[in-house]
Amino acid sequence: MKPSLSVIVCTYNRCESLRQTLQSLSLQQLAGATAEIIVVDNNSTDATASVVEELARVSAWSVRYVFEPRQGIAFARNRGLEAATGEYAAFLDDDVVACPGWAQAMVSAFEETPADLIGGRIDPLWLASRPAWLSDDLMGPVVTLNKGIERKWCKPGDVFLTANCGLRRSSAARYGLFDVSLGRRGTRWVGGEDFDLCRRWQTQGAQLLYEPTAMAQHKVMPERLTPDFYRHWFRDIGYTQAHQLPLKWHHALSIMPLWRWGKLAKALAGYASMVGMRRHADARLRMELWWRFERAFLRERFDHWCNNILHRNGKCKFLQAGS
């Protein structure tokens, strides 16, 4: 029997970017394998359905449109897996372009190894010039994944990005789907569903593989290169990472690891030293971003402390000025 691949693209109000993603998939070729494209529309209000219908008329691959009314990327990814019929399922985001040979590389990696989950290489596709203030330590919102040019097995703790990854559907049935309490919802940029899936699968014995030839490019949109976007992103990633931090017994006293208190103090001191220094606007922005991250991290851990340690109802209102 020929191996089969289901490519799942979850989308929300990005019909023009989605068109480019689907066009890059329509150019993929598979030798000795079958494929389908499943587009999961997560409550879009733009022309997403029309774009999918347009591509379906000309694509050599089967193209299906699936609507998921529950808002959230984890809901959409799980819905795509439920609709998939392929032995293997691969995810591409709606702002990602598959490089030539991507689909074949995914199928070949699964056929040649016992991997349960495969992560592909992700390179940035710059659609605007890199701002002067965007230093290397602030590149988090620029989605990339490059673990080298060799195929390699992952160590415990290594994670992949669902912007470009694949899994065996049988492994999903064994190890579990995406946690729907995590992931982006509309314009809420709190993620972590991919990190959680990788970690849960690894603890159950799943094998994760990095495949460098399964290459894709993630668009770096101009609107994601603004100080305001970065302010929101660093705040939200602070919440996300704090939420993912396992609760330890000593957090009953310290709320969070002691070394994080040191980072919080350093971020606050750095930001305070830059306030009002107009001649150093770029440096001031960098300090502000790290202060937003550390402040959000503390707020989320304090909420956990209130709920899990003190057993209070609801969230503690602490450091809420995080917009």
PDB file of C-alpha atoms in Angstrom:
ATOM      1  CA  MET A   1       0.000   0.000   0.000  1.00  0.00           C
ATOM      2  CA  LYS A   2       1.260   3.467  -0.851  1.00  0.00           C
ATOM      3  CA  PRO A   3       2.083   5.773   2.077  1.00  0.00           C
ATOM      4  CA  SER A   4      -0.363   8.652   2.441  1.00  0.00           C
ATOM      5  CA  LEU A   5       0.125  12.189   3.710  1.00  0.00           C
ATOM      6  CA  SER A   6      -2.472  14.630   5.024  1.00  0.00           C
ATOM      7  CA  VAL A   7      -1.246  18.231   5.019  1.00  0.00           C
ATOM      8  CA  ILE A   8      -3.209  20.305   7.540  1.00  0.00           C
ATOM      9  CA  VAL A   9      -3.262  24.101   7.268  1.00  0.00           C
ATOM     10  CA  CYS A  10      -5.107  25.897  10.060  1.00  0.00           C
ATOM     11  CA  THR A  11      -6.085  29.455   9.231  1.00  0.00           C
ATOM     12  CA  TYR A  12      -7.682  32.561  10.673  1.00  0.00           C
ATOM     13  CA  ASN A  13      -8.332  35.672   8.552  1.00  0.00           C
ATOM     14  CA  ARG A  14      -5.243  35.396   6.352  1.00  0.00           C
ATOM     15  CA  CYS A  15      -6.770  34.464   3.030  1.00  0.00           C
ATOM     16  CA  GLU A  16      -4.088  36.061   0.844  1.00  0.00           C
ATOM     17  CA  SER A  17      -1.239  34.550   2.831  1.00  0.00           C
ATOM     18  CA  LEU A  18      -3.136  31.253   2.819  1.00  0.00           C
ATOM     19  CA  ARG A  19      -3.309  31.433  -0.980  1.00  0.00           C
ATOM     20  CA  GLN A  20       0.508  31.488  -1.155  1.00  0.00           C
ATOM     21  CA  THR A  21       0.777  28.585   1.283  1.00  0.00           C
ATOM     22  CA  LEU A  22      -1.621  26.495  -0.769  1.00  0.00           C
ATOM     23  CA  GLN A  23       0.114  27.426  -4.002  1.00  0.00           C
ATOM     24  CA  SER A  24       3.421  26.206  -2.557  1.00  0.00           C
ATOM     25  CA  LEU A  25       1.718  22.911  -1.688  1.00  0.00           C
ATOM     26  CA  SER A  26       0.209  22.546  -5.161  1.00  0.00           C
ATOM     27  CA  LEU A  27       3.752  22.488  -6.577  1.00  0.00           C
ATOM     28  CA  GLN A  28       4.866  19.604  -4.334  1.00  0.00           C
ATOM     29  CA  GLN A  29       5.513  16.220  -5.930  1.00  0.00           C
ATOM     30  CA  LEU A  30       5.375  12.825  -4.274  1.00  0.00           C
ATOM     31  CA  ALA A  31       6.839   9.615  -5.669  1.00  0.00           C
ATOM     32  CA  GLY A  32       4.897   6.504  -4.732  1.00  0.00           C
ATOM     33  CA  ALA A  33       2.662   8.241  -2.214  1.00  0.00           C
ATOM     34  CA  THR A  34      -0.738   9.898  -2.085  1.00  0.00           C
ATOM     35  CA  ALA A  35      -1.626  13.202  -0.462  1.00  0.00           C
ATOM     36  CA  GLU A  36      -4.481  15.464   0.563  1.00  0.00           C
ATOM     37  CA  ILE A  37      -4.701  19.053   1.788  1.00  0.00           C
ATOM     38  CA  ILE A  38      -7.045  19.902   4.643  1.00  0.00           C
ATOM     39  CA  VAL A  39      -7.689  23.571   5.373  1.00  0.00           C
ATOM     40  CA  VAL A  40      -9.216  24.173   8.796  1.00  0.00           C
ATOM     41  CA  ASP A  41     -10.989  27.531   8.920  1.00  0.00           C
ATOM     42  CA  ASN A  42     -11.080  28.713  12.535  1.00  0.00           C
ATOM     43  CA  ASN A  43     -13.886  31.310  12.281  1.00  0.00           C
ATOM     44  CA  SER A  44     -12.415  33.492   9.537  1.00  0.00           C
ATOM     45  CA  THR A  45     -14.505  36.419   8.312  1.00  0.00           C
ATOM     46  CA  ASP A  46     -12.527  37.045   5.120  1.00  0.00           C
ATOM     47  CA  ALA A  47     -12.486  35.184   1.790  1.00  0.00           C
ATOM     48  CA  THR A  48     -10.831  32.044   3.162  1.00  0.00           C
ATOM     49  CA  ALA A  49     -13.527  29.658   1.885  1.00  0.00           C
ATOM     50  CA  SER A  50     -13.349  31.149  -1.629  1.00  0.00           C
ATOM     51  CA  VAL A  51      -9.553  30.862  -1.725  1.00  0.00           C
ATOM     52  CA  VAL A  52      -9.745  27.180  -0.775  1.00  0.00           C
ATOM     53  CA  GLU A  53     -12.458  26.528  -3.362  1.00  0.00           C
ATOM     54  CA  GLU A  54     -10.386  28.271  -6.027  1.00  0.00           C
ATOM     55  CA  LEU A  55      -7.318  26.138  -5.334  1.00  0.00           C
ATOM     56  CA  ALA A  56      -9.350  22.925  -5.121  1.00  0.00           C
ATOM     57  CA  ARG A  57     -10.455  23.393  -8.742  1.00  0.00           C
ATOM     58  CA  VAL A  58      -6.890  23.396 -10.077  1.00  0.00           C
ATOM     59  CA  SER A  59      -4.894  21.338  -7.561  1.00  0.00           C
ATOM     60  CA  ALA A  60      -3.630  17.884  -8.448  1.00  0.00           C
ATOM     61  CA  TRP A  61      -4.082  16.998  -4.790  1.00  0.00           C
ATOM     62  CA  SER A  62      -7.390  16.468  -3.019  1.00  0.00           C
ATOM     63  CA  VAL A  63      -8.281  19.688  -1.178  1.00  0.00           C
ATOM     64  CA  ARG A  64     -10.868  19.764   1.594  1.00  0.00           C
ATOM     65  CA  TYR A  65     -12.319  22.686   3.540  1.00  0.00           C
ATOM     66  CA  VAL A  66     -13.189  22.085   7.209  1.00  0.00           C
ATOM     67  CA  PHE A  67     -14.760  24.650   9.526  1.00  0.00           C
ATOM     68  CA  GLU A  68     -13.908  24.680  13.241  1.00  0.00           C
ATOM     69  CA  PRO A  69     -16.153  27.075  15.230  1.00  0.00           C
ATOM     70  CA  ARG A  70     -14.313  26.726  18.559  1.00  0.00           C
ATOM     71  CA  GLN A  71     -11.779  29.553  18.584  1.00  0.00           C
ATOM     72  CA  GLY A  72      -8.211  28.464  19.210  1.00  0.00           C
ATOM     73  CA  ILE A  73      -5.333  26.979  17.254  1.00  0.00           C
ATOM     74  CA  ALA A  74      -5.316  23.795  19.353  1.00  0.00           C
ATOM     75  CA  PHE A  75      -8.997  23.186  18.525  1.00  0.00           C
ATOM     76  CA  ALA A  76      -8.203  23.734  14.836  1.00  0.00           C
ATOM     77  CA  ARG A  77      -5.196  21.386  14.820  1.00  0.00           C
ATOM     78  CA  ASN A  78      -7.183  18.638  16.549  1.00  0.00           C
ATOM     79  CA  ARG A  79     -10.039  19.109  14.087  1.00  0.00           C
ATOM     80  CA  GLY A  80      -7.590  18.699  11.221  1.00  0.00           C
ATOM     81  CA  LEU A  81      -6.288  15.451  12.697  1.00  0.00           C
ATOM     82  CA  GLU A  82      -9.842  14.165  13.089  1.00  0.00           C
ATOM     83  CA  ALA A  83     -10.551  14.915   9.423  1.00  0.00           C
ATOM     84  CA  ALA A  84      -7.257  13.480   8.135  1.00  0.00           C
ATOM     85  CA  THR A  85      -7.196  10.133   6.343  1.00  0.00           C
ATOM     86  CA  GLY A  86      -3.442   9.856   5.718  1.00  0.00           C
ATOM     87  CA  GLU A  87      -1.082   7.574   7.576  1.00  0.00           C
ATOM     88  CA  TYR A  88       1.031  10.654   8.262  1.00  0.00           C
ATOM     89  CA  ALA A  89      -0.194  14.174   9.047  1.00  0.00           C
ATOM     90  CA  ALA A  90       1.892  17.304   8.521  1.00  0.00           C
ATOM     91  CA  PHE A  91       1.170  20.832   9.706  1.00  0.00           C
ATOM     92  CA  LEU A  92       2.016  24.080   7.940  1.00  0.00           C
ATOM     93  CA  ASP A  93       0.897  27.469   9.205  1.00  0.00           C
ATOM     94  CA  ASP A  94      -1.010  29.853   6.957  1.00  0.00           C
ATOM     95  CA  ASP A  95       1.979  32.252   6.901  1.00  0.00           C
ATOM     96  CA  VAL A  96       4.438  29.548   5.851  1.00  0.00           C
ATOM     97  CA  VAL A  97       5.618  28.604   2.357  1.00  0.00           C
ATOM     98  CA  ALA A  98       6.702  25.020   1.701  1.00  0.00           C
ATOM     99  CA  CYS A  99      10.017  24.754  -0.139  1.00  0.00           C
ATOM    100  CA  PRO A 100      10.321  22.393  -3.143  1.00  0.00           C
ATOM    101  CA  GLY A 101      10.647  18.807  -1.956  1.00  0.00           C
ATOM    102  CA  TRP A 102       9.083  19.477   1.454  1.00  0.00           C
ATOM    103  CA  ALA A 103       6.304  16.876   1.182  1.00  0.00           C
ATOM    104  CA  GLN A 104       8.627  14.179  -0.175  1.00  0.00           C
ATOM    105  CA  ALA A 105      11.114  14.853   2.621  1.00  0.00           C
ATOM    106  CA  MET A 106       8.385  14.408   5.250  1.00  0.00           C
ATOM    107  CA  VAL A 107       7.134  11.126   3.809  1.00  0.00           C
ATOM    108  CA  SER A 108      10.652   9.765   3.276  1.00  0.00           C
ATOM    109  CA  ALA A 109      11.665  10.576   6.861  1.00  0.00           C
ATOM    110  CA  PHE A 110       8.666   8.667   8.215  1.00  0.00           C
ATOM    111  CA  GLU A 111       9.242   5.729   5.873  1.00  0.00           C
ATOM    112  CA  GLU A 112      12.943   5.490   6.715  1.00  0.00           C
ATOM    113  CA  THR A 113      12.721   5.908  10.505  1.00  0.00           C
ATOM    114  CA  PRO A 114      10.414   4.934  13.399  1.00  0.00           C
ATOM    115  CA  ALA A 115       9.916   8.606  14.313  1.00  0.00           C
ATOM    116  CA  ASP A 116       6.599   9.525  15.930  1.00  0.00           C
ATOM    117  CA  LEU A 117       7.018  13.279  15.410  1.00  0.00           C
ATOM    118  CA  ILE A 118       9.186  15.068  12.858  1.00  0.00           C
ATOM    119  CA  GLY A 119      10.191  18.712  12.877  1.00  0.00           C
ATOM    120  CA  GLY A 120      11.306  20.412   9.689  1.00  0.00           C
ATOM    121  CA  ARG A 121      13.677  23.298   9.203  1.00  0.00           C
ATOM    122  CA  ILE A 122      12.125  26.791   9.233  1.00  0.00           C
ATOM    123  CA  ASP A 123      13.900  29.777   7.692  1.00  0.00           C
ATOM    124  CA  PRO A 124      12.637  33.365   7.905  1.00  0.00           C
ATOM    125  CA  LEU A 125      11.168  34.964   4.781  1.00  0.00           C
ATOM    126  CA  TRP A 126      11.676  38.682   5.336  1.00  0.00           C
ATOM    127  CA  LEU A 127       8.928  40.822   3.803  1.00  0.00           C
ATOM    128  CA  ALA A 128      10.347  44.012   5.315  1.00  0.00           C
ATOM    129  CA  SER A 129      13.763  45.258   6.367  1.00  0.00           C
ATOM    130  CA  ARG A 130      15.003  44.248   9.791  1.00  0.00           C
ATOM    131  CA  PRO A 131      14.693  47.245  12.160  1.00  0.00           C
ATOM    132  CA  ALA A 132      17.845  48.632  13.751  1.00  0.00           C
ATOM    133  CA  TRP A 133      16.498  47.931  17.239  1.00  0.00           C
ATOM    134  CA  LEU A 134      15.900  44.230  16.485  1.00  0.00           C
ATOM    135  CA  SER A 135      18.961  42.705  18.130  1.00  0.00           C
ATOM    136  CA  ASP A 136      19.673  38.980  18.070  1.00  0.00           C
ATOM    137  CA  ASP A 137      18.311  38.465  21.594  1.00  0.00           C
ATOM    138  CA  LEU A 138      14.900  39.814  20.468  1.00  0.00           C
ATOM    139  CA  MET A 139      14.426  37.425  17.543  1.00  0.00           C
ATOM    140  CA  GLY A 140      11.832  35.287  19.329  1.00  0.00           C
ATOM    141  CA  PRO A 141       8.840  36.498  17.259  1.00  0.00           C
ATOM    142  CA  VAL A 142      10.788  35.721  14.061  1.00  0.00           C
ATOM    143  CA  VAL A 143       9.880  32.039  13.751  1.00  0.00           C
ATOM    144  CA  THR A 144      12.919  29.918  12.872  1.00  0.00           C
ATOM    145  CA  LEU A 145      14.122  26.377  13.514  1.00  0.00           C
ATOM    146  CA  ASN A 146      17.523  25.241  12.346  1.00  0.00           C
ATOM    147  CA  LYS A 147      19.273  22.350  14.106  1.00  0.00           C
ATOM    148  CA  GLY A 148      21.861  21.892  11.387  1.00  0.00           C
ATOM    149  CA  ILE A 149      22.132  20.114   8.046  1.00  0.00           C
ATOM    150  CA  GLU A 150      22.043  16.532   9.377  1.00  0.00           C
ATOM    151  CA  ARG A 151      19.008  14.440  10.297  1.00  0.00           C
ATOM    152  CA  LYS A 152      19.133  13.848  14.044  1.00  0.00           C
ATOM    153  CA  TRP A 153      17.176  12.352  16.912  1.00  0.00           C
ATOM    154  CA  CYS A 154      16.066  14.831  19.536  1.00  0.00           C
ATOM    155  CA  LYS A 155      17.099  14.856  23.165  1.00  0.00           C
ATOM    156  CA  PRO A 156      14.582  15.123  26.022  1.00  0.00           C
ATOM    157  CA  GLY A 157      13.377  18.698  26.206  1.00  0.00           C
ATOM    158  CA  ASP A 158      13.849  19.424  22.491  1.00  0.00           C
ATOM    159  CA  VAL A 159      10.658  20.744  20.929  1.00  0.00           C
ATOM    160  CA  PHE A 160       9.378  21.511  17.453  1.00  0.00           C
ATOM    161  CA  LEU A 161       7.162  24.246  16.085  1.00  0.00           C
ATOM    162  CA  THR A 162       3.866  23.234  14.529  1.00  0.00           C
ATOM    163  CA  ALA A 163       4.504  25.837  11.847  1.00  0.00           C
ATOM    164  CA  ASN A 164       6.321  22.959  10.104  1.00  0.00           C
ATOM    165  CA  CYS A 165       6.073  19.489  11.581  1.00  0.00           C
ATOM    166  CA  GLY A 166       4.612  16.054  10.938  1.00  0.00           C
ATOM    167  CA  LEU A 167       3.369  13.138  13.013  1.00  0.00           C
ATOM    168  CA  ARG A 168       2.095   9.610  12.673  1.00  0.00           C
ATOM    169  CA  ARG A 169      -1.652   9.561  13.197  1.00  0.00           C
ATOM    170  CA  SER A 170      -1.275   6.287  15.068  1.00  0.00           C
ATOM    171  CA  SER A 171       1.083   8.063  17.468  1.00  0.00           C
ATOM    172  CA  ALA A 172      -1.470  10.818  18.025  1.00  0.00           C
ATOM    173  CA  ALA A 173      -3.996   8.157  18.994  1.00  0.00           C
ATOM    174  CA  ARG A 174      -1.466   6.657  21.418  1.00  0.00           C
ATOM    175  CA  TYR A 175       0.051   9.783  22.986  1.00  0.00           C
ATOM    176  CA  GLY A 176      -2.752  12.333  22.762  1.00  0.00           C
ATOM    177  CA  LEU A 177      -3.819  15.444  20.856  1.00  0.00           C
ATOM    178  CA  PHE A 178      -3.155  19.142  21.435  1.00  0.00           C
ATOM    179  CA  ASP A 179      -4.204  20.642  24.769  1.00  0.00           C
ATOM    180  CA  VAL A 180      -7.097  22.971  23.894  1.00  0.00           C
ATOM    181  CA  SER A 181      -6.485  25.118  26.981  1.00  0.00           C
ATOM    182  CA  LEU A 182      -3.301  26.327  25.269  1.00  0.00           C
ATOM    183  CA  GLY A 183      -2.585  28.096  21.993  1.00  0.00           C
ATOM    184  CA  ARG A 184      -3.543  31.334  20.296  1.00  0.00           C
ATOM    185  CA  ARG A 185      -7.121  32.513  20.213  1.00  0.00           C
ATOM    186  CA  GLY A 186      -7.744  35.203  17.621  1.00  0.00           C
ATOM    187  CA  THR A 187      -5.378  38.043  18.502  1.00  0.00           C
ATOM    188  CA  ARG A 188      -4.366  36.490  21.845  1.00  0.00           C
ATOM    189  CA  TRP A 189      -0.748  35.469  21.317  1.00  0.00           C
ATOM    190  CA  VAL A 190      -0.344  33.057  24.209  1.00  0.00           C
ATOM    191  CA  GLY A 191       0.966  29.877  22.659  1.00  0.00           C
ATOM    192  CA  GLY A 192       2.591  26.747  24.008  1.00  0.00           C
ATOM    193  CA  GLU A 193       0.430  23.999  22.513  1.00  0.00           C
ATOM    194  CA  ASP A 194       3.332  22.698  20.399  1.00  0.00           C
ATOM    195  CA  PHE A 195       5.764  22.765  23.348  1.00  0.00           C
ATOM    196  CA  ASP A 196       3.230  20.908  25.485  1.00  0.00           C
ATOM    197  CA  LEU A 197       2.589  18.233  22.840  1.00  0.00           C
ATOM    198  CA  CYS A 198       6.299  17.538  22.351  1.00  0.00           C
ATOM    199  CA  ARG A 199       6.929  17.339  26.084  1.00  0.00           C
ATOM    200  CA  ARG A 200       3.934  15.059  26.761  1.00  0.00           C
ATOM    201  CA  TRP A 201       4.859  12.733  23.913  1.00  0.00           C
ATOM    202  CA  GLN A 202       8.488  12.515  25.019  1.00  0.00           C
ATOM    203  CA  THR A 203       7.567  11.620  28.597  1.00  0.00           C
ATOM    204  CA  GLN A 204       5.498   8.725  27.194  1.00  0.00           C
ATOM    205  CA  GLY A 205       8.365   7.413  25.080  1.00  0.00           C
ATOM    206  CA  ALA A 206       7.727   9.019  21.684  1.00  0.00           C
ATOM    207  CA  GLN A 207      10.683   9.483  19.336  1.00  0.00           C
ATOM    208  CA  LEU A 208      11.212  12.960  17.869  1.00  0.00           C
ATOM    209  CA  LEU A 209      13.317  13.514  14.759  1.00  0.00           C
ATOM    210  CA  TYR A 210      14.701  16.647  13.122  1.00  0.00           C
ATOM    211  CA  GLU A 211      14.594  16.489   9.314  1.00  0.00           C
ATOM    212  CA  PRO A 212      16.529  19.374   7.694  1.00  0.00           C
ATOM    213  CA  THR A 213      15.379  18.612   4.135  1.00  0.00           C
ATOM    214  CA  ALA A 214      11.715  19.220   5.080  1.00  0.00           C
ATOM    215  CA  MET A 215      12.266  22.949   4.650  1.00  0.00           C
ATOM    216  CA  ALA A 216       9.750  25.772   4.841  1.00  0.00           C
ATOM    217  CA  GLN A 217       9.901  29.549   5.086  1.00  0.00           C
ATOM    218  CA  HIS A 218       7.985  31.559   7.655  1.00  0.00           C
ATOM    219  CA  LYS A 219       6.944  35.043   6.579  1.00  0.00           C
ATOM    220  CA  VAL A 220       8.167  37.945   8.675  1.00  0.00           C
ATOM    221  CA  MET A 221       5.313  40.389   8.114  1.00  0.00           C
ATOM    222  CA  PRO A 222       5.922  44.167   8.341  1.00  0.00           C
ATOM    223  CA  GLU A 223       3.218  44.450  11.015  1.00  0.00           C
ATOM    224  CA  ARG A 224       5.183  42.011  13.180  1.00  0.00           C
ATOM    225  CA  LEU A 225       8.259  44.230  13.123  1.00  0.00           C
ATOM    226  CA  THR A 226       6.800  47.131  15.116  1.00  0.00           C
ATOM    227  CA  PRO A 227       7.512  48.067  18.741  1.00  0.00           C
ATOM    228  CA  ASP A 228       3.840  47.635  19.672  1.00  0.00           C
ATOM    229  CA  PHE A 229       3.714  44.085  18.312  1.00  0.00           C
ATOM    230  CA  TYR A 230       6.868  43.243  20.215  1.00  0.00           C
ATOM    231  CA  ARG A 231       5.496  44.740  23.417  1.00  0.00           C
ATOM    232  CA  HIS A 232       2.448  42.466  23.233  1.00  0.00           C
ATOM    233  CA  TRP A 233       4.464  39.438  22.129  1.00  0.00           C
ATOM    234  CA  PHE A 234       6.993  39.672  24.965  1.00  0.00           C
ATOM    235  CA  ARG A 235       4.203  40.094  27.497  1.00  0.00           C
ATOM    236  CA  ASP A 236       2.299  37.089  26.135  1.00  0.00           C
ATOM    237  CA  ILE A 237       5.356  34.837  25.886  1.00  0.00           C
ATOM    238  CA  GLY A 238       6.095  35.685  29.512  1.00  0.00           C
ATOM    239  CA  TYR A 239       2.652  34.375  30.466  1.00  0.00           C
ATOM    240  CA  THR A 240       3.168  31.305  28.276  1.00  0.00           C
ATOM    241  CA  GLN A 241       6.549  30.288  29.674  1.00  0.00           C
ATOM    242  CA  ALA A 242       5.445  30.855  33.253  1.00  0.00           C
ATOM    243  CA  HIS A 243       2.340  28.741  32.651  1.00  0.00           C
ATOM    244  CA  GLN A 244       4.510  25.909  31.316  1.00  0.00           C
ATOM    245  CA  LEU A 245       6.844  25.932  34.321  1.00  0.00           C
ATOM    246  CA  PRO A 246       6.242  22.791  36.434  1.00  0.00           C
ATOM    247  CA  LEU A 247       5.119  23.523  39.982  1.00  0.00           C
ATOM    248  CA  LYS A 248       7.782  22.615  42.583  1.00  0.00           C
ATOM    249  CA  TRP A 249       7.253  22.184  46.313  1.00  0.00           C
ATOM    250  CA  HIS A 250       9.567  25.087  47.169  1.00  0.00           C
ATOM    251  CA  HIS A 251       7.445  27.468  45.059  1.00  0.00           C
ATOM    252  CA  ALA A 252       5.135  27.571  48.079  1.00  0.00           C
ATOM    253  CA  LEU A 253       7.709  29.949  49.532  1.00  0.00           C
ATOM    254  CA  SER A 254       9.488  31.420  46.514  1.00  0.00           C
ATOM    255  CA  ILE A 255       6.520  31.619  44.031  1.00  0.00           C
ATOM    256  CA  MET A 256       8.982  30.985  41.203  1.00  0.00           C
ATOM    257  CA  PRO A 257      12.618  29.800  40.944  1.00  0.00           C
ATOM    258  CA  LEU A 258      15.042  32.080  42.763  1.00  0.00           C
ATOM    259  CA  TRP A 259      17.079  32.680  39.616  1.00  0.00           C
ATOM    260  CA  ARG A 260      13.972  34.167  37.994  1.00  0.00           C
ATOM    261  CA  TRP A 261      13.792  36.755  40.774  1.00  0.00           C
ATOM    262  CA  GLY A 262      17.306  37.762  39.799  1.00  0.00           C
ATOM    263  CA  LYS A 263      16.264  38.164  36.169  1.00  0.00           C
ATOM    264  CA  LEU A 264      13.241  40.211  37.239  1.00  0.00           C
ATOM    265  CA  ALA A 265      15.400  42.549  39.315  1.00  0.00           C
ATOM    266  CA  LYS A 266      17.925  42.925  36.487  1.00  0.00           C
ATOM    267  CA  ALA A 267      15.192  43.688  33.948  1.00  0.00           C
ATOM    268  CA  LEU A 268      13.581  46.272  36.230  1.00  0.00           C
ATOM    269  CA  ALA A 269      16.904  47.967  36.965  1.00  0.00           C
ATOM    270  CA  GLY A 270      17.821  48.059  33.275  1.00  0.00           C
ATOM    271  CA  TYR A 271      14.482  49.493  32.221  1.00  0.00           C
ATOM    272  CA  ALA A 272      14.435  52.075  35.045  1.00  0.00           C
ATOM    273  CA  SER A 273      17.913  53.255  34.050  1.00  0.00           C
ATOM    274  CA  MET A 274      16.705  53.924  30.497  1.00  0.00           C
ATOM    275  CA  VAL A 275      13.429  55.730  31.179  1.00  0.00           C
ATOM    276  CA  GLY A 276      13.509  59.234  29.730  1.00  0.00           C
ATOM    277  CA  MET A 277      16.724  58.721  27.740  1.00  0.00           C
ATOM    278  CA  ARG A 278      15.511  59.727  24.284  1.00  0.00           C
ATOM    279  CA  ARG A 279      18.960  59.529  22.731  1.00  0.00           C
ATOM    280  CA  HIS A 280      19.007  55.801  23.429  1.00  0.00           C
ATOM    281  CA  ALA A 281      15.542  54.900  22.146  1.00  0.00           C
ATOM    282  CA  ASP A 282      16.586  51.517  20.717  1.00  0.00           C
ATOM    283  CA  ALA A 283      18.310  50.428  23.923  1.00  0.00           C
ATOM    284  CA  ARG A 284      15.359  51.678  25.975  1.00  0.00           C
ATOM    285  CA  LEU A 285      12.940  49.600  23.894  1.00  0.00           C
ATOM    286  CA  ARG A 286      15.027  46.467  24.371  1.00  0.00           C
ATOM    287  CA  MET A 287      15.058  47.004  28.130  1.00  0.00           C
ATOM    288  CA  GLU A 288      11.318  47.648  28.139  1.00  0.00           C
ATOM    289  CA  LEU A 289      10.605  44.412  26.282  1.00  0.00           C
ATOM    290  CA  TRP A 290      12.537  42.282  28.758  1.00  0.00           C
ATOM    291  CA  TRP A 291      10.850  44.059  31.658  1.00  0.00           C
ATOM    292  CA  ARG A 292       7.451  43.277  30.120  1.00  0.00           C
ATOM    293  CA  PHE A 293       8.462  39.638  29.754  1.00  0.00           C
ATOM    294  CA  GLU A 294       9.694  39.265  33.334  1.00  0.00           C
ATOM    295  CA  ARG A 295       6.714  41.150  34.773  1.00  0.00           C
ATOM    296  CA  ALA A 296       4.254  38.917  32.903  1.00  0.00           C
ATOM    297  CA  PHE A 297       6.187  35.843  34.027  1.00  0.00           C
ATOM    298  CA  LEU A 298       5.867  36.908  37.665  1.00  0.00           C
ATOM    299  CA  ARG A 299       2.187  37.708  37.334  1.00  0.00           C
ATOM    300  CA  GLU A 300       1.394  34.269  35.900  1.00  0.00           C
ATOM    301  CA  ARG A 301       3.438  32.480  38.580  1.00  0.00           C
ATOM    302  CA  PHE A 302       1.762  34.569  41.283  1.00  0.00           C
ATOM    303  CA  ASP A 303      -1.637  33.531  39.935  1.00  0.00           C
ATOM    304  CA  HIS A 304      -0.518  29.893  40.113  1.00  0.00           C
ATOM    305  CA  TRP A 305       0.666  30.469  43.666  1.00  0.00           C
ATOM    306  CA  CYS A 306      -2.697  31.921  44.642  1.00  0.00           C
ATOM    307  CA  ASN A 307      -4.701  29.122  43.021  1.00  0.00           C
ATOM    308  CA  ASN A 308      -2.528  26.089  43.730  1.00  0.00           C
ATOM    309  CA  ILE A 309      -0.794  27.007  46.966  1.00  0.00           C
ATOM    310  CA  LEU A 310      -3.283  29.217  48.754  1.00  0.00           C
ATOM    311  CA  HIS A 311      -6.325  27.470  47.174  1.00  0.00           C
ATOM    312  CA  ARG A 312      -8.121  30.719  46.547  1.00  0.00           C
ATOM    313  CA  ASN A 313     -10.991  31.059  44.131  1.00  0.00           C
ATOM    314  CA  GLY A 314     -10.289  33.003  40.944  1.00  0.00           C
ATOM    315  CA  LYS A 315      -7.154  34.841  39.936  1.00  0.00           C
ATOM    316  CA  CYS A 316      -5.171  37.177  42.164  1.00  0.00           C
ATOM    317  CA  LYS A 317      -5.088  40.653  40.712  1.00  0.00           C
ATOM    318  CA  PHE A 318      -1.380  41.366  40.637  1.00  0.00           C
ATOM    319  CA  LEU A 319       0.693  43.520  38.327  1.00  0.00           C
ATOM    320  CA  GLN A 320      -2.213  43.840  35.911  1.00  0.00           C
ATOM    321  CA  ALA A 321      -0.855  46.879  34.110  1.00  0.00           C
ATOM    322  CA  GLY A 322       0.672  44.719  31.417  1.00  0.00           C
ATOM    323  CA  SER A 323      -0.831  46.140  28.245  1.00  0.00           C
TER     324      SER A 323
END
